[in-house]
Coordinates of C-alpha atoms in Angstrom, one line a residue:
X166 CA 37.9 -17.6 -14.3
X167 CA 38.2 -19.6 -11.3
X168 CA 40.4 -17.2 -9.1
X169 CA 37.9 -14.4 -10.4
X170 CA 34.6 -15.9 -9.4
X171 CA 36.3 -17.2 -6.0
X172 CA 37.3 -13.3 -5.5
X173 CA 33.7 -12.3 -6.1
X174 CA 32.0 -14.8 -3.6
X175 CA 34.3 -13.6 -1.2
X176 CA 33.3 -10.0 -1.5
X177 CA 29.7 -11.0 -1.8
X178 CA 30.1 -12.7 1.3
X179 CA 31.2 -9.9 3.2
X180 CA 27.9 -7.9 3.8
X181 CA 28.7 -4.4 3.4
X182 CA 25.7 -1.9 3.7
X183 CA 25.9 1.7 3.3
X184 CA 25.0 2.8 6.9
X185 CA 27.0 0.1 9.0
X186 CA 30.7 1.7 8.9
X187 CA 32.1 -1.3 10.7
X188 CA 30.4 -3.7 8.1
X189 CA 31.9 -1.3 5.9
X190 CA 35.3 -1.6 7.2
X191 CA 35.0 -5.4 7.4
X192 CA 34.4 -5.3 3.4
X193 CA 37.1 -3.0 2.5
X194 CA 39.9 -5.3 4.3
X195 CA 38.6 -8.1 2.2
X196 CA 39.1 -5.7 -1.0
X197 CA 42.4 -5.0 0.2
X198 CA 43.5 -8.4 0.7
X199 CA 42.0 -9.3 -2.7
X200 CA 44.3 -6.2 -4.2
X201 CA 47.3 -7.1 -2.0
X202 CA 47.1 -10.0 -3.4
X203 CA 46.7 -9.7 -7.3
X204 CA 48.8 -6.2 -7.4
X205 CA 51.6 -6.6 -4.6
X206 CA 50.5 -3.3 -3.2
X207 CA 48.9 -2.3 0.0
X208 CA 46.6 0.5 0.1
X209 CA 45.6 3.4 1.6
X210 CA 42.7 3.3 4.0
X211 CA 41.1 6.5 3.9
X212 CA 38.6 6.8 6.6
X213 CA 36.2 10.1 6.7
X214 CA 33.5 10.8 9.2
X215 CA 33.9 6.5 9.9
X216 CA 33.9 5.3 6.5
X217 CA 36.3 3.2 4.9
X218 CA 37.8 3.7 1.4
X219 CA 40.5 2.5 -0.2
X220 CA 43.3 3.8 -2.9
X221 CA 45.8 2.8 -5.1
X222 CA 48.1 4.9 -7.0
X223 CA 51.2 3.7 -9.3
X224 CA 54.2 5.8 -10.0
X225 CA 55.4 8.9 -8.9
X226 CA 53.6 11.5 -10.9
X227 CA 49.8 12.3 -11.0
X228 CA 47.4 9.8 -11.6
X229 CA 46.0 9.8 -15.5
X230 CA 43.5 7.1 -15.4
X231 CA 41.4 6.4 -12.8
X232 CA 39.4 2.9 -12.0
X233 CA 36.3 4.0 -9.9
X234 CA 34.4 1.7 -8.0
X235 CA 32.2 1.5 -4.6
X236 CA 31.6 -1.9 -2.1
X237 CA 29.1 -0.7 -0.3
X238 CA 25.2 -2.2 -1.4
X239 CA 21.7 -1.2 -0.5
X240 CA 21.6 -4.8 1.3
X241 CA 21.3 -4.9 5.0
X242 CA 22.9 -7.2 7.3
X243 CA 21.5 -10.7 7.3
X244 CA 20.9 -10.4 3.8
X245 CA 22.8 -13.8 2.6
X246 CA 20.4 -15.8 4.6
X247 CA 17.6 -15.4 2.3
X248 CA 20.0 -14.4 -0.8
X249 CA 23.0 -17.1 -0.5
X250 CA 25.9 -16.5 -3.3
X251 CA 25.5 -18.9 -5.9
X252 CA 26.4 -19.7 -9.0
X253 CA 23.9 -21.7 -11.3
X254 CA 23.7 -22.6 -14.9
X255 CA 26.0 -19.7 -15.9
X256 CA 24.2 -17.1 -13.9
X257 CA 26.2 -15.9 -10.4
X258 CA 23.2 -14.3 -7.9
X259 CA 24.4 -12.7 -4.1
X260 CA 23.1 -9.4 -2.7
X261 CA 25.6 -6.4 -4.4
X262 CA 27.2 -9.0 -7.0
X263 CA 25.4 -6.9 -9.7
X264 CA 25.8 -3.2 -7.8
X265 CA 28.8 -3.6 -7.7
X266 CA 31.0 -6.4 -6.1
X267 CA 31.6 -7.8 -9.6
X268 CA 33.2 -4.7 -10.8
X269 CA 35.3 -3.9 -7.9
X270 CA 36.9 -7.4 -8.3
X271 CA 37.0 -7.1 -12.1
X272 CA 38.8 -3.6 -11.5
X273 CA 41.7 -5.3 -9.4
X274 CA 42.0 -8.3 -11.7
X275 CA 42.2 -5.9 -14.7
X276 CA 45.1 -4.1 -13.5
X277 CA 46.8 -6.8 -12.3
X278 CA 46.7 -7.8 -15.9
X279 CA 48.5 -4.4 -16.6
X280 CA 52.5 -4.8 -17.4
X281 CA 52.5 -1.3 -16.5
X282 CA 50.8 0.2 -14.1
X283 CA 52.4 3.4 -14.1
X284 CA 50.1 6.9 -13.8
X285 CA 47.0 4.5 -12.8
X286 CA 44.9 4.7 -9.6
X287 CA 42.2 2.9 -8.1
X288 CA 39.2 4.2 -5.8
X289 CA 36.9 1.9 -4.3
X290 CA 34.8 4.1 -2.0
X291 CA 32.1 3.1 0.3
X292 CA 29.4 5.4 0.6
X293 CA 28.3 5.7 -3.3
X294 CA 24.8 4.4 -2.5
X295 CA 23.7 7.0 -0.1
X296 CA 24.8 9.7 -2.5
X297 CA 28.6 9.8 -1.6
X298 CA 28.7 12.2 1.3
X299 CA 32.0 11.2 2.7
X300 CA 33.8 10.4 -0.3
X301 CA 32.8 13.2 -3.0
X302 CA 35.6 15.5 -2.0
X303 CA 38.3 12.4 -2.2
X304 CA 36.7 11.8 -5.7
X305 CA 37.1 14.5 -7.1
X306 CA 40.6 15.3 -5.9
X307 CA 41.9 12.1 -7.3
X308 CA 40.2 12.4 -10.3
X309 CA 41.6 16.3 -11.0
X310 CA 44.8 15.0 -12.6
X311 CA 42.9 12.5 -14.8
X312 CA 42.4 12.4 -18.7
X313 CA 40.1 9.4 -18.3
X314 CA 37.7 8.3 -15.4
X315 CA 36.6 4.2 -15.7
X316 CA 33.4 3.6 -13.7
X317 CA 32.9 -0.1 -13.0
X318 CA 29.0 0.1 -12.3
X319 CA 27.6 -2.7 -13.6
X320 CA 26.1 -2.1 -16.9
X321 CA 22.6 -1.5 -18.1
X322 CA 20.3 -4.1 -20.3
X323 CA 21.8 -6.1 -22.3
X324 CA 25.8 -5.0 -21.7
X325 CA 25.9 -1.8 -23.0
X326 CA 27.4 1.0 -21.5
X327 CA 26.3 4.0 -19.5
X328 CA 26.9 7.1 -21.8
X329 CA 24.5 9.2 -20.0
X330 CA 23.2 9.7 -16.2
X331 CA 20.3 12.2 -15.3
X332 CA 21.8 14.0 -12.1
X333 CA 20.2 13.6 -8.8
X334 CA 19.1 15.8 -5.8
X335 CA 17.7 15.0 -2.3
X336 CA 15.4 17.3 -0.3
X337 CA 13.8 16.3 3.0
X338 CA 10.7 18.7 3.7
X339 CA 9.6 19.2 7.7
X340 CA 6.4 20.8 8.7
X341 CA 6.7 22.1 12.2
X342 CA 2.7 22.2 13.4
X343 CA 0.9 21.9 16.7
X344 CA -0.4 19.1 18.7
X345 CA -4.2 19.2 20.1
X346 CA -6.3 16.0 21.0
X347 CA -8.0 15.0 18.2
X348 CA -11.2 14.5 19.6
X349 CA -11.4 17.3 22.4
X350 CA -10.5 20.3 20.7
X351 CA -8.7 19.2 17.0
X352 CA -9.5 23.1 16.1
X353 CA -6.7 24.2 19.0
X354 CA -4.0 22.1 17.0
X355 CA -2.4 22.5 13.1
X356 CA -2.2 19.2 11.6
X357 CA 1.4 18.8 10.1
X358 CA 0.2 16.0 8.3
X359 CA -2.9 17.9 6.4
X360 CA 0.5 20.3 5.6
X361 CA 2.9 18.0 4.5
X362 CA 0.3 16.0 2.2
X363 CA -0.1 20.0 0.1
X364 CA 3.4 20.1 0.3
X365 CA 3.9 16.6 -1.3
X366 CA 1.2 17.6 -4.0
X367 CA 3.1 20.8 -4.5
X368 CA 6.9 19.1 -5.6
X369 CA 5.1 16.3 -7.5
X370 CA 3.9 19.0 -9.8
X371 CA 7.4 20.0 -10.3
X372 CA 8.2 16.7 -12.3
X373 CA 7.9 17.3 -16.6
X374 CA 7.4 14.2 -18.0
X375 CA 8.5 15.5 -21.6
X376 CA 11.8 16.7 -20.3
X377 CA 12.3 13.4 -18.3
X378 CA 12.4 15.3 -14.7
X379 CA 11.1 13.3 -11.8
X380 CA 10.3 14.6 -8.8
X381 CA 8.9 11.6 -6.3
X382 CA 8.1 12.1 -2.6
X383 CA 9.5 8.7 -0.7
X384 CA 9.8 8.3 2.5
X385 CA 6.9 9.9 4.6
X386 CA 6.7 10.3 8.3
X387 CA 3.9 12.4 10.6
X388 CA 2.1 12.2 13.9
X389 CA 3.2 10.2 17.2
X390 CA -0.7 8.8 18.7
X391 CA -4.2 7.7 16.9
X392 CA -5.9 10.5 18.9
X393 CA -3.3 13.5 18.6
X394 CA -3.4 16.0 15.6
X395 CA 0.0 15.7 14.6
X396 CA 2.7 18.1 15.3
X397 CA 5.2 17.4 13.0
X398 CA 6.0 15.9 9.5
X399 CA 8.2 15.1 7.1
X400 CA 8.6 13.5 3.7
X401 CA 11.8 13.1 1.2
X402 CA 12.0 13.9 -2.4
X403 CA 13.9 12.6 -4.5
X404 CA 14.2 13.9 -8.2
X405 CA 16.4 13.1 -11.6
X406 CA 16.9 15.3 -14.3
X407 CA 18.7 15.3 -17.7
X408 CA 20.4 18.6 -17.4
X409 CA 21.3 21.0 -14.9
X410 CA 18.8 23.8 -16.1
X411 CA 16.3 21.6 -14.9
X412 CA 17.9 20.6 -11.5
X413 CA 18.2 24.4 -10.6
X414 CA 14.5 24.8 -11.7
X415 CA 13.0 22.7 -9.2
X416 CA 16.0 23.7 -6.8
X417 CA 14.3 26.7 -7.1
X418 CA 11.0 26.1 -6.7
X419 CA 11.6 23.5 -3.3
X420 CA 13.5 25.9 -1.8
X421 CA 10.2 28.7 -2.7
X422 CA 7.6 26.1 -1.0
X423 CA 5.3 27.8 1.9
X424 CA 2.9 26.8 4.2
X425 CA -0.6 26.6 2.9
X426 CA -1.9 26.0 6.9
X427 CA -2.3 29.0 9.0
X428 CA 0.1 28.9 11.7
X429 CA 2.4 25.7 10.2
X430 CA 6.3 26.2 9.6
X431 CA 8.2 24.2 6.9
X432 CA 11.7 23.8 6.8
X433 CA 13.8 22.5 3.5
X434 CA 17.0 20.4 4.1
X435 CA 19.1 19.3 0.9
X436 CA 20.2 20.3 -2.4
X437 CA 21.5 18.9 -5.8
X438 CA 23.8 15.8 -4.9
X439 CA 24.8 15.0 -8.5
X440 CA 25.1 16.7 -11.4
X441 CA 24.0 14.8 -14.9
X442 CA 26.7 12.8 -16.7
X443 CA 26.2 14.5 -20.0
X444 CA 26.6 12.5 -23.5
X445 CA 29.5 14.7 -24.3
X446 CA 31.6 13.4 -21.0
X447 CA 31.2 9.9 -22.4
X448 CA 31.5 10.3 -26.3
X449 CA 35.5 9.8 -26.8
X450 CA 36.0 6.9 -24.3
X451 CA 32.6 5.2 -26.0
X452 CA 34.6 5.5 -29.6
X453 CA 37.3 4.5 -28.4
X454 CA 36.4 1.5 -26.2
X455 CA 33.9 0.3 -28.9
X456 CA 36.6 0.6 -31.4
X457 CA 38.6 -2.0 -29.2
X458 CA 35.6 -3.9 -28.8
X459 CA 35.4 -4.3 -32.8
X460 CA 32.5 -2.0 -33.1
X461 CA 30.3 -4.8 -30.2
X462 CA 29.1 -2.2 -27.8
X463 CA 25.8 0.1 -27.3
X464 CA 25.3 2.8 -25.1
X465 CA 22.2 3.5 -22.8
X466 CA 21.2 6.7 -21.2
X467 CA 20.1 5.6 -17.5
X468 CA 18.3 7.4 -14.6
X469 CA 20.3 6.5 -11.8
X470 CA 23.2 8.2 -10.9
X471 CA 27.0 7.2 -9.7
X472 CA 30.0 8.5 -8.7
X473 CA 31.0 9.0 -12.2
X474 CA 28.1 11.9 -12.1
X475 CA 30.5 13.7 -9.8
X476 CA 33.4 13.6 -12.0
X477 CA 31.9 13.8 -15.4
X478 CA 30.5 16.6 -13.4
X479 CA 34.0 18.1 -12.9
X480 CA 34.6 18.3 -16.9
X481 CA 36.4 15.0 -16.8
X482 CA 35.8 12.5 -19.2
X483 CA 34.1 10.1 -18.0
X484 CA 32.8 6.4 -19.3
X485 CA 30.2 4.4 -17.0
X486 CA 28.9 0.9 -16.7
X487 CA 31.9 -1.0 -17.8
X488 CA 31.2 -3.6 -14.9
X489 CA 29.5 -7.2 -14.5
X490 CA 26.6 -7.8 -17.2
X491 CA 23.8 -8.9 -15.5
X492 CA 20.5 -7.5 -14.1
X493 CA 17.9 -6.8 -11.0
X494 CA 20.3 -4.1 -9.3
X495 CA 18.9 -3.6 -5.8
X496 CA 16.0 -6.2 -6.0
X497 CA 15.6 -10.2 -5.5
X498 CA 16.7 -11.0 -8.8
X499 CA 20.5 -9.4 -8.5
X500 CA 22.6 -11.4 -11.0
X501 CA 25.2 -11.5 -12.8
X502 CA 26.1 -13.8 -16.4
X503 CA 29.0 -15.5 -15.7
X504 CA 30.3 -16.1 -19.1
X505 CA 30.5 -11.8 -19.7
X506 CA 33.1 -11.5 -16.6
X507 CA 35.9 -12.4 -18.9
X508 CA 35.8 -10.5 -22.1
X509 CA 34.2 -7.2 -20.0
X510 CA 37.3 -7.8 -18.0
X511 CA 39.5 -7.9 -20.7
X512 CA 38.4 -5.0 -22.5
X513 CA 38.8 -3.2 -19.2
X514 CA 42.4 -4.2 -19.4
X515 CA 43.0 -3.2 -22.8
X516 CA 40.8 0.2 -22.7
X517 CA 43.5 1.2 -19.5
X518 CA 46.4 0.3 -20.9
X519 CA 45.8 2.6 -24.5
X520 CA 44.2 5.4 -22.4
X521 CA 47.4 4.9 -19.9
X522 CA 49.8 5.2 -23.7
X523 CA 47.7 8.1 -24.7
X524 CA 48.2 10.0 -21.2
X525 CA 52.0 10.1 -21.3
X526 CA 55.0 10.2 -23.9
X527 CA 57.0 8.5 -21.1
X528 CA 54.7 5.6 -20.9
X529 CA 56.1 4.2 -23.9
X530 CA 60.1 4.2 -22.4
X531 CA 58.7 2.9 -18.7
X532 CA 59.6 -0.3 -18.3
X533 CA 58.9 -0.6 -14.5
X534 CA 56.4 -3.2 -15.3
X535 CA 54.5 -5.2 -12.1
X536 CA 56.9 -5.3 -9.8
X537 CA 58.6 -1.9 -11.0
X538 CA 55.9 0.4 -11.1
X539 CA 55.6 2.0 -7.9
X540 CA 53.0 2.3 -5.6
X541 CA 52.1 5.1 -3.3

């Protein structure tokens, strides 16, 4: 327990958010020191468009199993001066140890735990919380080979897994207008602002509560002065869905939006990011890890999405949430219970190493073990 909890205040400690690829590179070295460590393998540093990933495969054939992860947070720089890592009455608190700095570390202890590693690979990407723009293409190539896909999110209420994630997609809607002074001759200009607020009105009445489809305008932006009509606008939209009828619906119907001001242009930007991870990409790995949990664990359908979206997405199975237990992802209260690292880790080690048996005939005659099994 020791060595695990000094792994994860090490990681914490290493601010890593999204947007800061040098931050980002600083937190993957620490990662690979932590797996260079535990697994006597370097890995590959995979850097795309200035982001840092990191992989490890074992043995010389395809991967089977995949261990999916992310260390990048939502938590800017600066972040540990009003959030220091600590660990206090059984509960461990630092900005990402929740989401998902826990599960990244409990990945690479897990697999050291493994006596053979053989047709295993680990992905620990750093872009997942901005939607995975740099690393969705390495995901899903790594994952192709795969019978199984582990996602070490950290899990929802109360422990239990994530059997189901509604899918995601991100517009951003401009409104191109025209500036006047706003107290000389305000009827000479077309207020991008008036415009964007009917356009926000317009995809908020895309959302159906009964199917669970949100559609929430976020971040808003319009005008430059106090006394210009504004010239241009623009809000973002984010919206979740259950299924991916209901994703190309409002797809649909964004892309369809007009102007309702005389004289305004709007321009749509975006599209679906994720598709939902279904119940069905989940059900098999749930039975089975619950079976080798002695029948312990529950399963929770969630709204936010994660990279295993993208490869439950792909047809692969896919199981989600098998991470720290904890709570307050992205918010003050990020923590994580100390006394759950342990057995989610070792269910972690015994879920890879039957789904590794299961993947291959020739598992059962390898005998590389740690040091055998190779790494490329």
């Amino acid at each position: 327990m020791n060595d695990l909890l000094a792994d994860i205040k090490t990681l914490v400690e290493c601010e890593s958010p999204s947007q800061d690829h040098d931050a980002v590179a600083r937190s993957a070295e620490v990662v690979a020191e932590i797996g260079r460590r535990l697994l006597g393998a370097e890995p590959e540093r995979i850097v795309v468009d200035g982001c840092t990933h990191l992989r490890w495969r074992f043995g010389d054939g395809p991967p089977r199993v995949l261990l999916l992860g992310h260390h990048d947070t939502v938590w800017p720089l600066g972040s540990l001066r009003t959030h220091p890592f600590s660990v206090e009455d059984g509960v461990l608190r630092g900005p990402g140890c929740f989401d998902m700095k826990a599960g990244v570390v409990m990945a690479l202890h897990a697999a050291a735990a493994l006596a053979d590693r053989t047709g295993l690979a680990i992905l620990i990407t750093g872009d997942e919380e901005i939607g995975a723009p740099r690393s969705r293409s390495l995901i899903e190539e790594e994952a192709k080979s795969c019978g199984a896909v582990l996602v070490l999110e950290a899990s929802a209420d109360g422990g239990a897994l994530k059997t189901r994630r509604k899918g995601v997609s991100q517009y951003r809607i401009e409104v191109e207008g025209r500036a006047a002074h706003a107290g000389l001759e305000p009827e000479k200009g077309v207020n991008a602002g008036i415009e964007i607020a009917h356009q926000i009105l317009a995809v908020a009445d895309l959302a159906d509560p009964d199917r669970g489809t949100s559609v929430v305008p976020t971040v808003l932006t319009a005008g430059t002065t106090g006394n210009t009509v504004p010239a241009a606008a623009s809000v973002a939209v984010d919206v979740r869905a259950w299924d991916a009828a209901e994703q190309d619906r409002v797809d649909r119907a964004v892309r369809n939006l007009s102007p309702a001001l005389a004289g305004a242009r709007i321009r749509i930007a975006g599209a679906v990011n994720r598709a939902p991870l279904d119940a069905e990409a989940s059900a098999d790995l749930f039975e089975l890890a619950n079976s080798l949990a002695g029948g312990t664990l529950t399963g929770a359908s969630v709204g936010g999405a994660s990279d295993g979206n993208i490869t439950a997405g792909l047809g692969i199975p896919t199981l989600d949430g098998l991470g720290a237990v904890g709570g307050g992802a992205h918010a003050d209260n990020e923590h994580v219970l100390v006394a759950e690292l342990l057995p989610r880790t070792a269910l972690l080690v015994t879920l890879t190493k039957t789904l590794l048996a299961k993947g291959s005939s020739s598992a059962a005659t390898n005998t590389g073990g740690e040091s055998g099994a190779g790494q490329r």
